[in-house]
Amino acid sequence: MCVLCGEMVSSFHWSDISFKEQNELISVGEQQKERLQARLKKVKILNQILSFYRLNLKEWQGSKYILSNLRGGSIIVNDLGDLWAKVYELEKISPDTLDIKLLHFLHHG
């Protein structure tokens, strides 16, 4: 059980499972290093997008993420499927990944 959020960590979001693992039952500890490396890579890519909105995402304990803003606010993100809802909850904005200003920022940043 996660001490801070009080949730059992017993399943993985589809974005945390490789295609070769899809039909297998995964237990904590199996392929943990590879899974953490993949999570950190995803966080790095997402932070390139989130920086446009002045937000930052951090991997937390291999099972959650922490989304924070420049004003010191932060919120727990359960998995990547939960990210955009938490962006809205924290900032009251709905990011548009096809926004021309965002695309320009990503291309030139």
Tab-separated table of N, CA and C in Angstrom:
chain	number	residue	atom	x	y	z
A	1	MET	N	0.842	-1.178	0.000
A	1	MET	CA	0.000	0.000	0.000
A	1	MET	C	0.882	1.234	0.000
A	2	CYS	N	0.504	2.214	-0.773
A	2	CYS	CA	1.212	3.479	-0.804
A	2	CYS	C	0.916	4.226	0.488
A	3	VAL	N	1.935	4.573	1.215
A	3	VAL	CA	1.774	5.209	2.520
A	3	VAL	C	1.109	6.568	2.415
A	4	LEU	N	1.468	7.352	1.408
A	4	LEU	CA	0.955	8.713	1.316
A	4	LEU	C	-0.447	8.809	0.728
A	5	CYS	N	-0.743	8.000	-0.263
A	5	CYS	CA	-2.066	8.122	-0.885
A	5	CYS	C	-3.039	7.039	-0.448
A	6	GLY	N	-2.568	6.043	0.266
A	6	GLY	CA	-3.453	5.029	0.811
A	6	GLY	C	-4.058	4.097	-0.208
A	7	GLU	N	-3.412	3.930	-1.346
A	7	GLU	CA	-3.950	3.049	-2.376
A	7	GLU	C	-3.078	1.821	-2.546
A	8	MET	N	-3.717	0.722	-2.869
A	8	MET	CA	-2.976	-0.496	-3.181
A	8	MET	C	-2.420	-0.366	-4.600
A	9	VAL	N	-1.192	-0.757	-4.769
A	9	VAL	CA	-0.583	-0.742	-6.090
A	9	VAL	C	-0.574	-2.179	-6.584
A	10	SER	N	-1.588	-2.530	-7.354
A	10	SER	CA	-1.708	-3.927	-7.769
A	10	SER	C	-1.868	-4.102	-9.266
A	11	SER	N	-2.075	-3.009	-9.975
A	11	SER	CA	-2.232	-3.139	-11.417
A	11	SER	C	-1.468	-2.029	-12.110
A	12	PHE	N	-1.263	-2.197	-13.404
A	12	PHE	CA	-0.532	-1.243	-14.190
A	12	PHE	C	-1.437	-0.683	-15.267
A	13	HIS	N	-1.276	0.600	-15.551
A	13	HIS	CA	-1.973	1.227	-16.660
A	13	HIS	C	-1.387	0.669	-17.955
A	14	TRP	N	-2.149	0.621	-19.020
A	14	TRP	CA	-1.661	0.044	-20.273
A	14	TRP	C	-0.406	0.742	-20.770
A	15	SER	N	-0.224	2.033	-20.436
A	15	SER	CA	0.956	2.751	-20.909
A	15	SER	C	2.228	2.338	-20.181
A	16	ASP	N	2.105	1.586	-19.093
A	16	ASP	CA	3.260	1.110	-18.329
A	16	ASP	C	3.613	-0.339	-18.635
A	17	ILE	N	2.916	-0.940	-19.592
A	17	ILE	CA	3.138	-2.346	-19.924
A	17	ILE	C	3.621	-2.438	-21.360
A	18	SER	N	4.671	-3.186	-21.586
A	18	SER	CA	5.143	-3.362	-22.958
A	18	SER	C	4.237	-4.360	-23.671
A	19	PHE	N	4.288	-4.372	-24.982
A	19	PHE	CA	3.427	-5.261	-25.753
A	19	PHE	C	3.682	-6.731	-25.423
A	20	LYS	N	4.912	-7.085	-25.131
A	20	LYS	CA	5.200	-8.482	-24.825
A	20	LYS	C	4.623	-8.912	-23.480
A	21	GLU	N	4.246	-7.953	-22.634
A	21	GLU	CA	3.704	-8.273	-21.310
A	21	GLU	C	2.179	-8.303	-21.291
A	22	GLN	N	1.527	-7.916	-22.367
A	22	GLN	CA	0.081	-7.722	-22.364
A	22	GLN	C	-0.705	-8.917	-21.875
A	23	ASN	N	-0.312	-10.104	-22.218
A	23	ASN	CA	-1.083	-11.290	-21.855
A	23	ASN	C	-0.539	-11.981	-20.612
A	24	GLU	N	0.345	-11.322	-19.909
A	24	GLU	CA	0.948	-11.916	-18.727
A	24	GLU	C	0.490	-11.183	-17.477
A	25	LEU	N	0.459	-11.881	-16.368
A	25	LEU	CA	0.192	-11.277	-15.076
A	25	LEU	C	1.511	-10.714	-14.571
A	26	ILE	N	1.561	-9.419	-14.302
A	26	ILE	CA	2.803	-8.768	-13.893
A	26	ILE	C	2.775	-8.547	-12.396
A	27	SER	N	3.845	-8.918	-11.739
A	27	SER	CA	3.952	-8.638	-10.312
A	27	SER	C	5.031	-7.595	-10.097
A	28	VAL	N	4.907	-6.873	-8.997
A	28	VAL	CA	5.865	-5.832	-8.670
A	28	VAL	C	7.253	-6.444	-8.581
A	29	GLY	N	8.228	-5.795	-9.161
A	29	GLY	CA	9.596	-6.269	-9.127
A	29	GLY	C	10.051	-6.857	-10.445
A	30	GLU	N	9.144	-7.470	-11.187
A	30	GLU	CA	9.502	-8.050	-12.477
A	30	GLU	C	9.758	-6.933	-13.479
A	31	GLN	N	10.899	-6.966	-14.110
A	31	GLN	CA	11.277	-5.991	-15.128
A	31	GLN	C	11.144	-4.552	-14.619
A	32	GLN	N	11.378	-4.361	-13.316
A	32	GLN	CA	11.194	-3.051	-12.694
A	32	GLN	C	12.149	-2.005	-13.279
A	33	LYS	N	13.392	-2.367	-13.509
A	33	LYS	CA	14.365	-1.414	-14.039
A	33	LYS	C	13.947	-0.913	-15.414
A	34	GLU	N	13.560	-1.826	-16.289
A	34	GLU	CA	13.144	-1.445	-17.635
A	34	GLU	C	11.874	-0.604	-17.609
A	35	ARG	N	10.944	-0.971	-16.735
A	35	ARG	CA	9.695	-0.230	-16.628
A	35	ARG	C	9.959	1.194	-16.127
A	36	LEU	N	10.858	1.346	-15.146
A	36	LEU	CA	11.192	2.670	-14.622
A	36	LEU	C	11.895	3.511	-15.683
A	37	GLN	N	12.782	2.919	-16.450
A	37	GLN	CA	13.447	3.651	-17.525
A	37	GLN	C	12.432	4.160	-18.547
A	38	ALA	N	11.475	3.330	-18.879
A	38	ALA	CA	10.434	3.732	-19.836
A	38	ALA	C	9.573	4.849	-19.262
A	39	ARG	N	9.242	4.755	-17.976
A	39	ARG	CA	8.439	5.800	-17.316
A	39	ARG	C	9.191	7.125	-17.333
A	40	LEU	N	10.485	7.098	-17.036
A	40	LEU	CA	11.285	8.324	-17.006
A	40	LEU	C	11.405	8.939	-18.397
A	41	LYS	N	11.485	8.098	-19.409
A	41	LYS	CA	11.529	8.601	-20.783
A	41	LYS	C	10.211	9.287	-21.150
A	42	LYS	N	9.096	8.690	-20.749
A	42	LYS	CA	7.785	9.287	-21.011
A	42	LYS	C	7.650	10.624	-20.294
A	43	VAL	N	8.129	10.694	-19.048
A	43	VAL	CA	8.064	11.938	-18.277
A	43	VAL	C	8.863	13.031	-18.981
A	44	LYS	N	10.036	12.691	-19.488
A	44	LYS	CA	10.867	13.668	-20.184
A	44	LYS	C	10.138	14.230	-21.404
A	45	ILE	N	9.525	13.362	-22.182
A	45	ILE	CA	8.786	13.796	-23.373
A	45	ILE	C	7.576	14.639	-22.981
A	46	LEU	N	6.837	14.191	-21.980
A	46	LEU	CA	5.665	14.944	-21.535
A	46	LEU	C	6.042	16.309	-20.971
A	47	ASN	N	7.173	16.398	-20.300
A	47	ASN	CA	7.602	17.688	-19.756
A	47	ASN	C	7.930	18.697	-20.847
A	48	GLN	N	8.321	18.223	-22.017
A	48	GLN	CA	8.528	19.145	-23.132
A	48	GLN	C	7.203	19.804	-23.520
A	49	ILE	N	6.140	19.032	-23.494
A	49	ILE	CA	4.809	19.566	-23.801
A	49	ILE	C	4.290	20.397	-22.636
A	50	LEU	N	4.384	19.868	-21.429
A	50	LEU	CA	3.841	20.542	-20.251
A	50	LEU	C	4.541	21.856	-19.940
A	51	SER	N	5.802	21.998	-20.331
A	51	SER	CA	6.517	23.251	-20.053
A	51	SER	C	5.865	24.433	-20.782
A	52	PHE	N	5.219	24.162	-21.900
A	52	PHE	CA	4.478	25.206	-22.612
A	52	PHE	C	3.382	25.790	-21.724
A	53	TYR	N	2.801	24.952	-20.883
A	53	TYR	CA	1.736	25.369	-19.970
A	53	TYR	C	2.281	25.717	-18.583
A	54	ARG	N	3.597	25.756	-18.459
A	54	ARG	CA	4.299	26.062	-17.202
A	54	ARG	C	3.977	25.035	-16.117
A	55	LEU	N	3.958	23.773	-16.542
A	55	LEU	CA	3.713	22.656	-15.642
A	55	LEU	C	4.893	21.699	-15.688
A	56	ASN	N	5.006	20.878	-14.665
A	56	ASN	CA	6.089	19.906	-14.582
A	56	ASN	C	5.536	18.586	-14.051
A	57	LEU	N	6.015	17.492	-14.613
A	57	LEU	CA	5.596	16.161	-14.196
A	57	LEU	C	6.811	15.415	-13.667
A	58	LYS	N	6.651	14.751	-12.527
A	58	LYS	CA	7.718	13.933	-11.948
A	58	LYS	C	7.197	12.524	-11.711
A	59	GLU	N	8.051	11.556	-11.980
A	59	GLU	CA	7.734	10.157	-11.673
A	59	GLU	C	7.800	10.014	-10.157
A	60	TRP	N	6.885	9.213	-9.598
A	60	TRP	CA	6.841	9.068	-8.145
A	60	TRP	C	6.632	7.601	-7.775
A	61	GLN	N	7.626	7.011	-7.180
A	61	GLN	CA	7.557	5.673	-6.606
A	61	GLN	C	7.224	4.565	-7.607
A	62	GLY	N	7.414	4.806	-8.879
A	62	GLY	CA	7.177	3.774	-9.872
A	62	GLY	C	5.717	3.441	-10.114
A	63	SER	N	4.810	4.200	-9.488
A	63	SER	CA	3.396	3.875	-9.675
A	63	SER	C	2.512	5.092	-9.898
A	64	LYS	N	2.980	6.268	-9.562
A	64	LYS	CA	2.198	7.501	-9.712
A	64	LYS	C	3.096	8.569	-10.306
A	65	TYR	N	2.515	9.733	-10.533
A	65	TYR	CA	3.241	10.903	-10.994
A	65	TYR	C	2.789	12.089	-10.148
A	66	ILE	N	3.630	13.115	-10.080
A	66	ILE	CA	3.268	14.364	-9.414
A	66	ILE	C	3.301	15.461	-10.467
A	67	LEU	N	2.173	16.140	-10.636
A	67	LEU	CA	2.065	17.260	-11.554
A	67	LEU	C	2.101	18.534	-10.717
A	68	SER	N	2.962	19.481	-11.089
A	68	SER	CA	3.054	20.719	-10.312
A	68	SER	C	3.097	21.926	-11.229
A	69	ASN	N	2.728	23.069	-10.646
A	69	ASN	CA	2.760	24.328	-11.382
A	69	ASN	C	3.770	25.269	-10.726
A	70	LEU	N	3.953	26.448	-11.326
A	70	LEU	CA	4.947	27.402	-10.827
A	70	LEU	C	4.511	28.094	-9.539
A	71	ARG	N	3.239	28.016	-9.194
A	71	ARG	CA	2.729	28.649	-7.977
A	71	ARG	C	2.863	27.748	-6.751
A	72	GLY	N	3.429	26.567	-6.937
A	72	GLY	CA	3.622	25.649	-5.818
A	72	GLY	C	2.503	24.639	-5.646
A	73	GLY	N	1.521	24.657	-6.523
A	73	GLY	CA	0.447	23.673	-6.464
A	73	GLY	C	0.904	22.352	-7.055
A	74	SER	N	0.392	21.280	-6.508
A	74	SER	CA	0.710	19.968	-7.063
A	74	SER	C	-0.453	19.015	-6.850
A	75	ILE	N	-0.463	17.967	-7.664
A	75	ILE	CA	-1.552	16.995	-7.613
A	75	ILE	C	-1.002	15.633	-8.041
A	76	ILE	N	-1.526	14.580	-7.437
A	76	ILE	CA	-1.114	13.221	-7.793
A	76	ILE	C	-1.830	12.794	-9.068
A	77	VAL	N	-1.063	12.265	-10.016
A	77	VAL	CA	-1.600	11.730	-11.260
A	77	VAL	C	-1.461	10.209	-11.175
A	78	ASN	N	-2.563	9.505	-11.248
A	78	ASN	CA	-2.547	8.053	-11.082
A	78	ASN	C	-1.801	7.326	-12.186
A	79	ASP	N	-2.040	7.734	-13.426
A	79	ASP	CA	-1.384	7.137	-14.582
A	79	ASP	C	-1.517	8.112	-15.734
A	80	LEU	N	-0.926	7.806	-16.860
A	80	LEU	CA	-0.951	8.749	-17.970
A	80	LEU	C	-2.351	8.960	-18.539
A	81	GLY	N	-3.243	8.020	-18.329
A	81	GLY	CA	-4.631	8.195	-18.740
A	81	GLY	C	-5.346	9.250	-17.909
A	82	ASP	N	-4.797	9.571	-16.774
A	82	ASP	CA	-5.355	10.533	-15.829
A	82	ASP	C	-4.731	11.926	-15.991
A	83	LEU	N	-3.673	12.037	-16.781
A	83	LEU	CA	-2.878	13.268	-16.833
A	83	LEU	C	-3.671	14.489	-17.251
A	84	TRP	N	-4.376	14.434	-18.379
A	84	TRP	CA	-5.024	15.642	-18.892
A	84	TRP	C	-6.168	16.090	-17.992
A	85	ALA	N	-6.842	15.158	-17.341
A	85	ALA	CA	-7.876	15.543	-16.366
A	85	ALA	C	-7.243	16.264	-15.182
A	86	LYS	N	-6.072	15.830	-14.760
A	86	LYS	CA	-5.383	16.476	-13.636
A	86	LYS	C	-4.814	17.838	-14.035
A	87	VAL	N	-4.397	17.988	-15.304
A	87	VAL	CA	-3.977	19.299	-15.792
A	87	VAL	C	-5.146	20.268	-15.666
A	88	TYR	N	-6.323	19.823	-16.068
A	88	TYR	CA	-7.507	20.679	-15.961
A	88	TYR	C	-7.837	20.982	-14.499
A	89	GLU	N	-7.757	19.963	-13.658
A	89	GLU	CA	-8.057	20.145	-12.235
A	89	GLU	C	-7.102	21.150	-11.580
A	90	LEU	N	-5.844	21.108	-11.951
A	90	LEU	CA	-4.829	21.980	-11.354
A	90	LEU	C	-4.844	23.385	-11.942
A	91	GLU	N	-5.014	23.487	-13.266
A	91	GLU	CA	-4.862	24.774	-13.955
A	91	GLU	C	-6.132	25.320	-14.601
A	92	LYS	N	-7.167	24.512	-14.652
A	92	LYS	CA	-8.416	24.909	-15.318
A	92	LYS	C	-8.188	25.220	-16.793
A	93	ILE	N	-7.311	24.436	-17.431
A	93	ILE	CA	-7.084	24.551	-18.872
A	93	ILE	C	-7.196	23.157	-19.478
A	94	SER	N	-7.615	23.122	-20.730
A	94	SER	CA	-7.665	21.865	-21.476
A	94	SER	C	-6.643	21.953	-22.598
A	95	PRO	N	-5.460	21.376	-22.391
A	95	PRO	CA	-4.423	21.463	-23.417
A	95	PRO	C	-4.883	20.870	-24.747
A	96	ASP	N	-4.522	21.551	-25.795
A	96	ASP	CA	-4.817	21.097	-27.151
A	96	ASP	C	-3.495	20.747	-27.806
A	97	THR	N	-3.242	19.468	-28.012
A	97	THR	CA	-1.961	19.040	-28.569
A	97	THR	C	-1.789	19.432	-30.032
A	98	LEU	N	-2.842	19.943	-30.648
A	98	LEU	CA	-2.740	20.427	-32.023
A	98	LEU	C	-2.735	21.958	-32.091
A	99	ASP	N	-2.656	22.617	-30.957
A	99	ASP	CA	-2.580	24.082	-30.890
A	99	ASP	C	-1.340	24.549	-31.644
A	100	ILE	N	-1.532	25.465	-32.585
A	100	ILE	CA	-0.425	25.931	-33.428
A	100	ILE	C	0.677	26.575	-32.589
A	101	LYS	N	0.327	27.271	-31.509
A	101	LYS	CA	1.337	27.886	-30.646
A	101	LYS	C	2.169	26.819	-29.926
A	102	LEU	N	1.519	25.765	-29.487
A	102	LEU	CA	2.232	24.660	-28.842
A	102	LEU	C	3.162	23.974	-29.845
A	103	LEU	N	2.664	23.707	-31.032
A	103	LEU	CA	3.485	23.053	-32.055
A	103	LEU	C	4.703	23.909	-32.425
A	104	HIS	N	4.491	25.210	-32.508
A	104	HIS	CA	5.601	26.117	-32.782
A	104	HIS	C	6.602	26.096	-31.637
A	105	PHE	N	6.116	26.116	-30.415
A	105	PHE	CA	6.969	26.036	-29.222
A	105	PHE	C	7.801	24.760	-29.225
A	106	LEU	N	7.175	23.639	-29.534
A	106	LEU	CA	7.880	22.362	-29.548
A	106	LEU	C	8.899	22.294	-30.681
A	107	HIS	N	8.551	22.856	-31.809
A	107	HIS	CA	9.444	22.815	-32.968
A	107	HIS	C	10.675	23.703	-32.764
A	108	HIS	N	10.482	24.844	-32.111
A	108	HIS	CA	11.575	25.811	-31.947
A	108	HIS	C	12.207	25.776	-30.564
A	109	GLY	N	11.619	25.046	-29.637
A	109	GLY	CA	12.139	25.019	-28.267
A	109	GLY	C	13.090	23.916	-28.068
